[in-house]
Amino acid sequence: QVQLVESGGGLVQAGGSLRLSCAASGTIFSINAMAWYRQAPGKQRELVTRITSAGSTNYADSVKGRFTISRDNAKNTVYLQMNSLKPEDTAVYYCNAHIRTSYTGPTYDRWGQGTQVTVSS
């Protein structure tokens, strides 16, 4: 079994910073794309940012220039550095990863449990 465990959420004032981490563990052959999603109360889950195994990234327009995604392939970990936080960034943030557990096996879509980020005005 593969698990994604997130950490780093919390309460911060507007303009502040937080860094989220998501570590994958279990039987892992390779990890393709990794991503961060978020879901605010009463809203649908949305893609925040995504990074491929080669390091290519893309961001939602609402976070461009403020958030940075990175990954450490040796540690099977993805990070989200969030700067200049705004109250509208308040949401539960979820880690997502496309994981292969063997050379010939399929790719599985795995999610973390979510971590709360609250930005006060």
JSON list of N, CA, C and O in Angstrom, two decimals, residues 60-100:
[
{"chain": "A", "resi": 60, "resn": "ALA", "atom": "N", "xyz": [-2.19, 27.47, -10.95]},
{"chain": "A", "resi": 60, "resn": "ALA", "atom": "CA", "xyz": [-3.44, 28.19, -11.14]},
{"chain": "A", "resi": 60, "resn": "ALA", "atom": "C", "xyz": [-3.12, 29.69, -11.17]},
{"chain": "A", "resi": 60, "resn": "ALA", "atom": "O", "xyz": [-2.20, 30.15, -10.50]},
{"chain": "A", "resi": 61, "resn": "ASP", "atom": "N", "xyz": [-3.88, 30.43, -11.97]},
{"chain": "A", "resi": 61, "resn": "ASP", "atom": "CA", "xyz": [-3.62, 31.87, -12.08]},
{"chain": "A", "resi": 61, "resn": "ASP", "atom": "C", "xyz": [-3.67, 32.57, -10.73]},
{"chain": "A", "resi": 61, "resn": "ASP", "atom": "O", "xyz": [-2.93, 33.52, -10.48]},
{"chain": "A", "resi": 62, "resn": "SER", "atom": "N", "xyz": [-4.53, 32.09, -9.85]},
{"chain": "A", "resi": 62, "resn": "SER", "atom": "CA", "xyz": [-4.72, 32.75, -8.56]},
{"chain": "A", "resi": 62, "resn": "SER", "atom": "C", "xyz": [-3.51, 32.65, -7.64]},
{"chain": "A", "resi": 62, "resn": "SER", "atom": "O", "xyz": [-3.41, 33.41, -6.66]},
{"chain": "A", "resi": 63, "resn": "VAL", "atom": "N", "xyz": [-2.58, 31.75, -7.91]},
{"chain": "A", "resi": 63, "resn": "VAL", "atom": "CA", "xyz": [-1.42, 31.58, -7.03]},
{"chain": "A", "resi": 63, "resn": "VAL", "atom": "C", "xyz": [-0.10, 31.86, -7.71]},
{"chain": "A", "resi": 63, "resn": "VAL", "atom": "O", "xyz": [0.96, 31.82, -7.07]},
{"chain": "A", "resi": 64, "resn": "LYS", "atom": "N", "xyz": [-0.12, 32.15, -9.00]},
{"chain": "A", "resi": 64, "resn": "LYS", "atom": "CA", "xyz": [1.12, 32.42, -9.73]},
{"chain": "A", "resi": 64, "resn": "LYS", "atom": "C", "xyz": [1.88, 33.57, -9.09]},
{"chain": "A", "resi": 64, "resn": "LYS", "atom": "O", "xyz": [1.30, 34.61, -8.76]},
{"chain": "A", "resi": 65, "resn": "GLY", "atom": "N", "xyz": [3.18, 33.37, -8.93]},
{"chain": "A", "resi": 65, "resn": "GLY", "atom": "CA", "xyz": [4.02, 34.40, -8.33]},
{"chain": "A", "resi": 65, "resn": "GLY", "atom": "C", "xyz": [4.04, 34.39, -6.81]},
{"chain": "A", "resi": 65, "resn": "GLY", "atom": "O", "xyz": [4.86, 35.08, -6.20]},
{"chain": "A", "resi": 66, "resn": "ARG", "atom": "N", "xyz": [3.14, 33.61, -6.20]},
{"chain": "A", "resi": 66, "resn": "ARG", "atom": "CA", "xyz": [3.10, 33.54, -4.73]},
{"chain": "A", "resi": 66, "resn": "ARG", "atom": "C", "xyz": [3.42, 32.15, -4.21]},
{"chain": "A", "resi": 66, "resn": "ARG", "atom": "O", "xyz": [4.02, 32.02, -3.14]},
{"chain": "A", "resi": 67, "resn": "PHE", "atom": "N", "xyz": [3.03, 31.12, -4.93]},
{"chain": "A", "resi": 67, "resn": "PHE", "atom": "CA", "xyz": [3.25, 29.73, -4.51]},
{"chain": "A", "resi": 67, "resn": "PHE", "atom": "C", "xyz": [4.33, 29.10, -5.38]},
{"chain": "A", "resi": 67, "resn": "PHE", "atom": "O", "xyz": [4.44, 29.39, -6.58]},
{"chain": "A", "resi": 68, "resn": "THR", "atom": "N", "xyz": [5.11, 28.20, -4.77]},
{"chain": "A", "resi": 68, "resn": "THR", "atom": "CA", "xyz": [6.12, 27.45, -5.51]},
{"chain": "A", "resi": 68, "resn": "THR", "atom": "C", "xyz": [6.06, 25.99, -5.12]},
{"chain": "A", "resi": 68, "resn": "THR", "atom": "O", "xyz": [6.13, 25.65, -3.92]},
{"chain": "A", "resi": 69, "resn": "ILE", "atom": "N", "xyz": [5.95, 25.13, -6.11]},
{"chain": "A", "resi": 69, "resn": "ILE", "atom": "CA", "xyz": [5.97, 23.69, -5.88]},
{"chain": "A", "resi": 69, "resn": "ILE", "atom": "C", "xyz": [7.36, 23.17, -6.19]},
{"chain": "A", "resi": 69, "resn": "ILE", "atom": "O", "xyz": [8.04, 23.65, -7.11]},
{"chain": "A", "resi": 70, "resn": "SER", "atom": "N", "xyz": [7.80, 22.20, -5.40]},
{"chain": "A", "resi": 70, "resn": "SER", "atom": "CA", "xyz": [9.07, 21.54, -5.66]},
{"chain": "A", "resi": 70, "resn": "SER", "atom": "C", "xyz": [8.97, 20.10, -5.17]},
{"chain": "A", "resi": 70, "resn": "SER", "atom": "O", "xyz": [8.03, 19.75, -4.45]},
{"chain": "A", "resi": 71, "resn": "ARG", "atom": "N", "xyz": [9.92, 19.28, -5.57]},
{"chain": "A", "resi": 71, "resn": "ARG", "atom": "CA", "xyz": [9.90, 17.89, -5.14]},
{"chain": "A", "resi": 71, "resn": "ARG", "atom": "C", "xyz": [11.30, 17.38, -4.93]},
{"chain": "A", "resi": 71, "resn": "ARG", "atom": "O", "xyz": [12.25, 17.83, -5.59]},
{"chain": "A", "resi": 72, "resn": "ASP", "atom": "N", "xyz": [11.41, 16.41, -4.03]},
{"chain": "A", "resi": 72, "resn": "ASP", "atom": "CA", "xyz": [12.66, 15.72, -3.77]},
{"chain": "A", "resi": 72, "resn": "ASP", "atom": "C", "xyz": [12.41, 14.26, -4.13]},
{"chain": "A", "resi": 72, "resn": "ASP", "atom": "O", "xyz": [11.79, 13.52, -3.36]},
{"chain": "A", "resi": 73, "resn": "ASN", "atom": "N", "xyz": [12.86, 13.86, -5.30]},
{"chain": "A", "resi": 73, "resn": "ASN", "atom": "CA", "xyz": [12.57, 12.51, -5.77]},
{"chain": "A", "resi": 73, "resn": "ASN", "atom": "C", "xyz": [13.21, 11.43, -4.90]},
{"chain": "A", "resi": 73, "resn": "ASN", "atom": "O", "xyz": [12.68, 10.34, -4.75]},
{"chain": "A", "resi": 74, "resn": "ALA", "atom": "N", "xyz": [14.35, 11.74, -4.31]},
{"chain": "A", "resi": 74, "resn": "ALA", "atom": "CA", "xyz": [15.03, 10.77, -3.44]},
{"chain": "A", "resi": 74, "resn": "ALA", "atom": "C", "xyz": [14.21, 10.49, -2.18]},
{"chain": "A", "resi": 74, "resn": "ALA", "atom": "O", "xyz": [14.29, 9.40, -1.60]},
{"chain": "A", "resi": 75, "resn": "LYS", "atom": "N", "xyz": [13.43, 11.48, -1.76]},
{"chain": "A", "resi": 75, "resn": "LYS", "atom": "CA", "xyz": [12.62, 11.34, -0.55]},
{"chain": "A", "resi": 75, "resn": "LYS", "atom": "C", "xyz": [11.14, 11.10, -0.86]},
{"chain": "A", "resi": 75, "resn": "LYS", "atom": "O", "xyz": [10.32, 11.02, 0.05]},
{"chain": "A", "resi": 76, "resn": "ASN", "atom": "N", "xyz": [10.80, 11.01, -2.15]},
{"chain": "A", "resi": 76, "resn": "ASN", "atom": "CA", "xyz": [9.39, 10.84, -2.56]},
{"chain": "A", "resi": 76, "resn": "ASN", "atom": "C", "xyz": [8.50, 11.89, -1.90]},
{"chain": "A", "resi": 76, "resn": "ASN", "atom": "O", "xyz": [7.40, 11.58, -1.41]},
{"chain": "A", "resi": 77, "resn": "THR", "atom": "N", "xyz": [8.97, 13.11, -1.91]},
{"chain": "A", "resi": 77, "resn": "THR", "atom": "CA", "xyz": [8.29, 14.19, -1.20]},
{"chain": "A", "resi": 77, "resn": "THR", "atom": "C", "xyz": [8.06, 15.38, -2.13]},
{"chain": "A", "resi": 77, "resn": "THR", "atom": "O", "xyz": [8.94, 15.72, -2.92]},
{"chain": "A", "resi": 78, "resn": "VAL", "atom": "N", "xyz": [6.90, 16.00, -1.98]},
{"chain": "A", "resi": 78, "resn": "VAL", "atom": "CA", "xyz": [6.59, 17.21, -2.70]},
{"chain": "A", "resi": 78, "resn": "VAL", "atom": "C", "xyz": [6.31, 18.31, -1.69]},
{"chain": "A", "resi": 78, "resn": "VAL", "atom": "O", "xyz": [5.79, 18.05, -0.60]},
{"chain": "A", "resi": 79, "resn": "TYR", "atom": "N", "xyz": [6.69, 19.53, -2.04]},
{"chain": "A", "resi": 79, "resn": "TYR", "atom": "CA", "xyz": [6.54, 20.67, -1.15]},
{"chain": "A", "resi": 79, "resn": "TYR", "atom": "C", "xyz": [5.71, 21.76, -1.82]},
{"chain": "A", "resi": 79, "resn": "TYR", "atom": "O", "xyz": [5.68, 21.86, -3.06]},
{"chain": "A", "resi": 80, "resn": "LEU", "atom": "N", "xyz": [5.09, 22.58, -1.00]},
{"chain": "A", "resi": 80, "resn": "LEU", "atom": "CA", "xyz": [4.39, 23.75, -1.51]},
{"chain": "A", "resi": 80, "resn": "LEU", "atom": "C", "xyz": [4.76, 24.93, -0.61]},
{"chain": "A", "resi": 80, "resn": "LEU", "atom": "O", "xyz": [4.35, 24.97, 0.56]},
{"chain": "A", "resi": 81, "resn": "GLN", "atom": "N", "xyz": [5.55, 25.84, -1.16]},
{"chain": "A", "resi": 81, "resn": "GLN", "atom": "CA", "xyz": [5.89, 27.06, -0.45]},
{"chain": "A", "resi": 81, "resn": "GLN", "atom": "C", "xyz": [4.85, 28.11, -0.81]},
{"chain": "A", "resi": 81, "resn": "GLN", "atom": "O", "xyz": [4.68, 28.45, -2.00]},
{"chain": "A", "resi": 82, "resn": "MET", "atom": "N", "xyz": [4.16, 28.63, 0.20]},
{"chain": "A", "resi": 82, "resn": "MET", "atom": "CA", "xyz": [3.09, 29.59, -0.03]},
{"chain": "A", "resi": 82, "resn": "MET", "atom": "C", "xyz": [3.47, 30.92, 0.63]},
{"chain": "A", "resi": 82, "resn": "MET", "atom": "O", "xyz": [3.63, 30.98, 1.86]},
{"chain": "A", "resi": 83, "resn": "ASN", "atom": "N", "xyz": [3.64, 31.94, -0.18]},
{"chain": "A", "resi": 83, "resn": "ASN", "atom": "CA", "xyz": [4.00, 33.27, 0.30]},
{"chain": "A", "resi": 83, "resn": "ASN", "atom": "C", "xyz": [2.87, 34.25, 0.00]},
{"chain": "A", "resi": 83, "resn": "ASN", "atom": "O", "xyz": [2.00, 33.98, -0.83]},
{"chain": "A", "resi": 84, "resn": "SER", "atom": "N", "xyz": [2.91, 35.39, 0.66]},
{"chain": "A", "resi": 84, "resn": "SER", "atom": "CA", "xyz": [1.91, 36.45, 0.44]},
{"chain": "A", "resi": 84, "resn": "SER", "atom": "C", "xyz": [0.50, 35.87, 0.51]},
{"chain": "A", "resi": 84, "resn": "SER", "atom": "O", "xyz": [-0.34, 36.14, -0.36]},
{"chain": "A", "resi": 85, "resn": "LEU", "atom": "N", "xyz": [0.25, 35.10, 1.53]},
{"chain": "A", "resi": 85, "resn": "LEU", "atom": "CA", "xyz": [-1.04, 34.43, 1.64]},
{"chain": "A", "resi": 85, "resn": "LEU", "atom": "C", "xyz": [-2.18, 35.41, 1.81]},
{"chain": "A", "resi": 85, "resn": "LEU", "atom": "O", "xyz": [-2.03, 36.48, 2.45]},
{"chain": "A", "resi": 86, "resn": "LYS", "atom": "N", "xyz": [-3.33, 35.05, 1.24]},
{"chain": "A", "resi": 86, "resn": "LYS", "atom": "CA", "xyz": [-4.53, 35.87, 1.29]},
{"chain": "A", "resi": 86, "resn": "LYS", "atom": "C", "xyz": [-5.65, 35.08, 1.96]},
{"chain": "A", "resi": 86, "resn": "LYS", "atom": "O", "xyz": [-5.64, 33.84, 1.93]},
{"chain": "A", "resi": 87, "resn": "PRO", "atom": "N", "xyz": [-6.63, 35.77, 2.52]},
{"chain": "A", "resi": 87, "resn": "PRO", "atom": "CA", "xyz": [-7.76, 35.04, 3.14]},
{"chain": "A", "resi": 87, "resn": "PRO", "atom": "C", "xyz": [-8.43, 34.08, 2.17]},
{"chain": "A", "resi": 87, "resn": "PRO", "atom": "O", "xyz": [-8.90, 33.00, 2.59]},
{"chain": "A", "resi": 88, "resn": "GLU", "atom": "N", "xyz": [-8.45, 34.42, 0.89]},
{"chain": "A", "resi": 88, "resn": "GLU", "atom": "CA", "xyz": [-9.08, 33.53, -0.09]},
{"chain": "A", "resi": 88, "resn": "GLU", "atom": "C", "xyz": [-8.28, 32.26, -0.36]},
{"chain": "A", "resi": 88, "resn": "GLU", "atom": "O", "xyz": [-8.75, 31.37, -1.07]},
{"chain": "A", "resi": 89, "resn": "ASP", "atom": "N", "xyz": [-7.08, 32.16, 0.20]},
{"chain": "A", "resi": 89, "resn": "ASP", "atom": "CA", "xyz": [-6.31, 30.92, 0.11]},
{"chain": "A", "resi": 89, "resn": "ASP", "atom": "C", "xyz": [-6.75, 29.91, 1.17]},
{"chain": "A", "resi": 89, "resn": "ASP", "atom": "O", "xyz": [-6.28, 28.76, 1.16]},
{"chain": "A", "resi": 90, "resn": "THR", "atom": "N", "xyz": [-7.60, 30.32, 2.07]},
{"chain": "A", "resi": 90, "resn": "THR", "atom": "CA", "xyz": [-8.08, 29.42, 3.12]},
{"chain": "A", "resi": 90, "resn": "THR", "atom": "C", "xyz": [-8.81, 28.23, 2.51]},
{"chain": "A", "resi": 90, "resn": "THR", "atom": "O", "xyz": [-9.73, 28.39, 1.72]},
{"chain": "A", "resi": 91, "resn": "ALA", "atom": "N", "xyz": [-8.35, 27.04, 2.87]},
{"chain": "A", "resi": 91, "resn": "ALA", "atom": "CA", "xyz": [-8.91, 25.80, 2.31]},
{"chain": "A", "resi": 91, "resn": "ALA", "atom": "C", "xyz": [-8.23, 24.61, 2.95]},
{"chain": "A", "resi": 91, "resn": "ALA", "atom": "O", "xyz": [-7.23, 24.76, 3.67]},
{"chain": "A", "resi": 92, "resn": "VAL", "atom": "N", "xyz": [-8.77, 23.43, 2.66]},
{"chain": "A", "resi": 92, "resn": "VAL", "atom": "CA", "xyz": [-8.05, 22.20, 2.96]},
{"chain": "A", "resi": 92, "resn": "VAL", "atom": "C", "xyz": [-7.20, 21.88, 1.73]},
{"chain": "A", "resi": 92, "resn": "VAL", "atom": "O", "xyz": [-7.73, 21.84, 0.61]},
{"chain": "A", "resi": 93, "resn": "TYR", "atom": "N", "xyz": [-5.92, 21.67, 1.94]},
{"chain": "A", "resi": 93, "resn": "TYR", "atom": "CA", "xyz": [-5.00, 21.40, 0.85]},
{"chain": "A", "resi": 93, "resn": "TYR", "atom": "C", "xyz": [-4.69, 19.91, 0.81]},
{"chain": "A", "resi": 93, "resn": "TYR", "atom": "O", "xyz": [-4.35, 19.30, 1.83]},
{"chain": "A", "resi": 94, "resn": "TYR", "atom": "N", "xyz": [-4.81, 19.34, -0.38]},
{"chain": "A", "resi": 94, "resn": "TYR", "atom": "CA", "xyz": [-4.61, 17.91, -0.58]},
{"chain": "A", "resi": 94, "resn": "TYR", "atom": "C", "xyz": [-3.45, 17.67, -1.53]},
{"chain": "A", "resi": 94, "resn": "TYR", "atom": "O", "xyz": [-3.33, 18.31, -2.57]},
{"chain": "A", "resi": 95, "resn": "CYS", "atom": "N", "xyz": [-2.65, 16.71, -1.17]},
{"chain": "A", "resi": 95, "resn": "CYS", "atom": "CA", "xyz": [-1.56, 16.24, -2.02]},
{"chain": "A", "resi": 95, "resn": "CYS", "atom": "C", "xyz": [-2.09, 15.11, -2.91]},
{"chain": "A", "resi": 95, "resn": "CYS", "atom": "O", "xyz": [-2.90, 14.29, -2.47]},
{"chain": "A", "resi": 96, "resn": "ASN", "atom": "N", "xyz": [-1.60, 15.07, -4.14]},
{"chain": "A", "resi": 96, "resn": "ASN", "atom": "CA", "xyz": [-1.98, 14.02, -5.08]},
{"chain": "A", "resi": 96, "resn": "ASN", "atom": "C", "xyz": [-0.74, 13.53, -5.81]},
{"chain": "A", "resi": 96, "resn": "ASN", "atom": "O", "xyz": [0.15, 14.33, -6.15]},
{"chain": "A", "resi": 97, "resn": "ALA", "atom": "N", "xyz": [-0.67, 12.23, -6.05]},
{"chain": "A", "resi": 97, "resn": "ALA", "atom": "CA", "xyz": [0.48, 11.68, -6.76]},
{"chain": "A", "resi": 97, "resn": "ALA", "atom": "C", "xyz": [0.07, 10.50, -7.63]},
{"chain": "A", "resi": 97, "resn": "ALA", "atom": "O", "xyz": [-0.81, 9.72, -7.24]},
{"chain": "A", "resi": 98, "resn": "HIS", "atom": "N", "xyz": [0.71, 10.38, -8.77]},
{"chain": "A", "resi": 98, "resn": "HIS", "atom": "CA", "xyz": [0.50, 9.24, -9.68]},
{"chain": "A", "resi": 98, "resn": "HIS", "atom": "C", "xyz": [1.68, 8.30, -9.48]},
{"chain": "A", "resi": 98, "resn": "HIS", "atom": "O", "xyz": [2.81, 8.61, -9.86]},
{"chain": "A", "resi": 99, "resn": "ILE", "atom": "N", "xyz": [1.40, 7.14, -8.91]},
{"chain": "A", "resi": 99, "resn": "ILE", "atom": "CA", "xyz": [2.45, 6.25, -8.42]},
{"chain": "A", "resi": 99, "resn": "ILE", "atom": "C", "xyz": [2.39, 4.90, -9.09]},
{"chain": "A", "resi": 99, "resn": "ILE", "atom": "O", "xyz": [1.32, 4.31, -9.25]},
{"chain": "A", "resi": 100, "resn": "ARG", "atom": "N", "xyz": [3.56, 4.42, -9.47]},
{"chain": "A", "resi": 100, "resn": "ARG", "atom": "CA", "xyz": [3.68, 3.04, -9.96]},
{"chain": "A", "resi": 100, "resn": "ARG", "atom": "C", "xyz": [4.39, 2.22, -8.90]},
{"chain": "A", "resi": 100, "resn": "ARG", "atom": "O", "xyz": [5.40, 2.64, -8.35]}
]
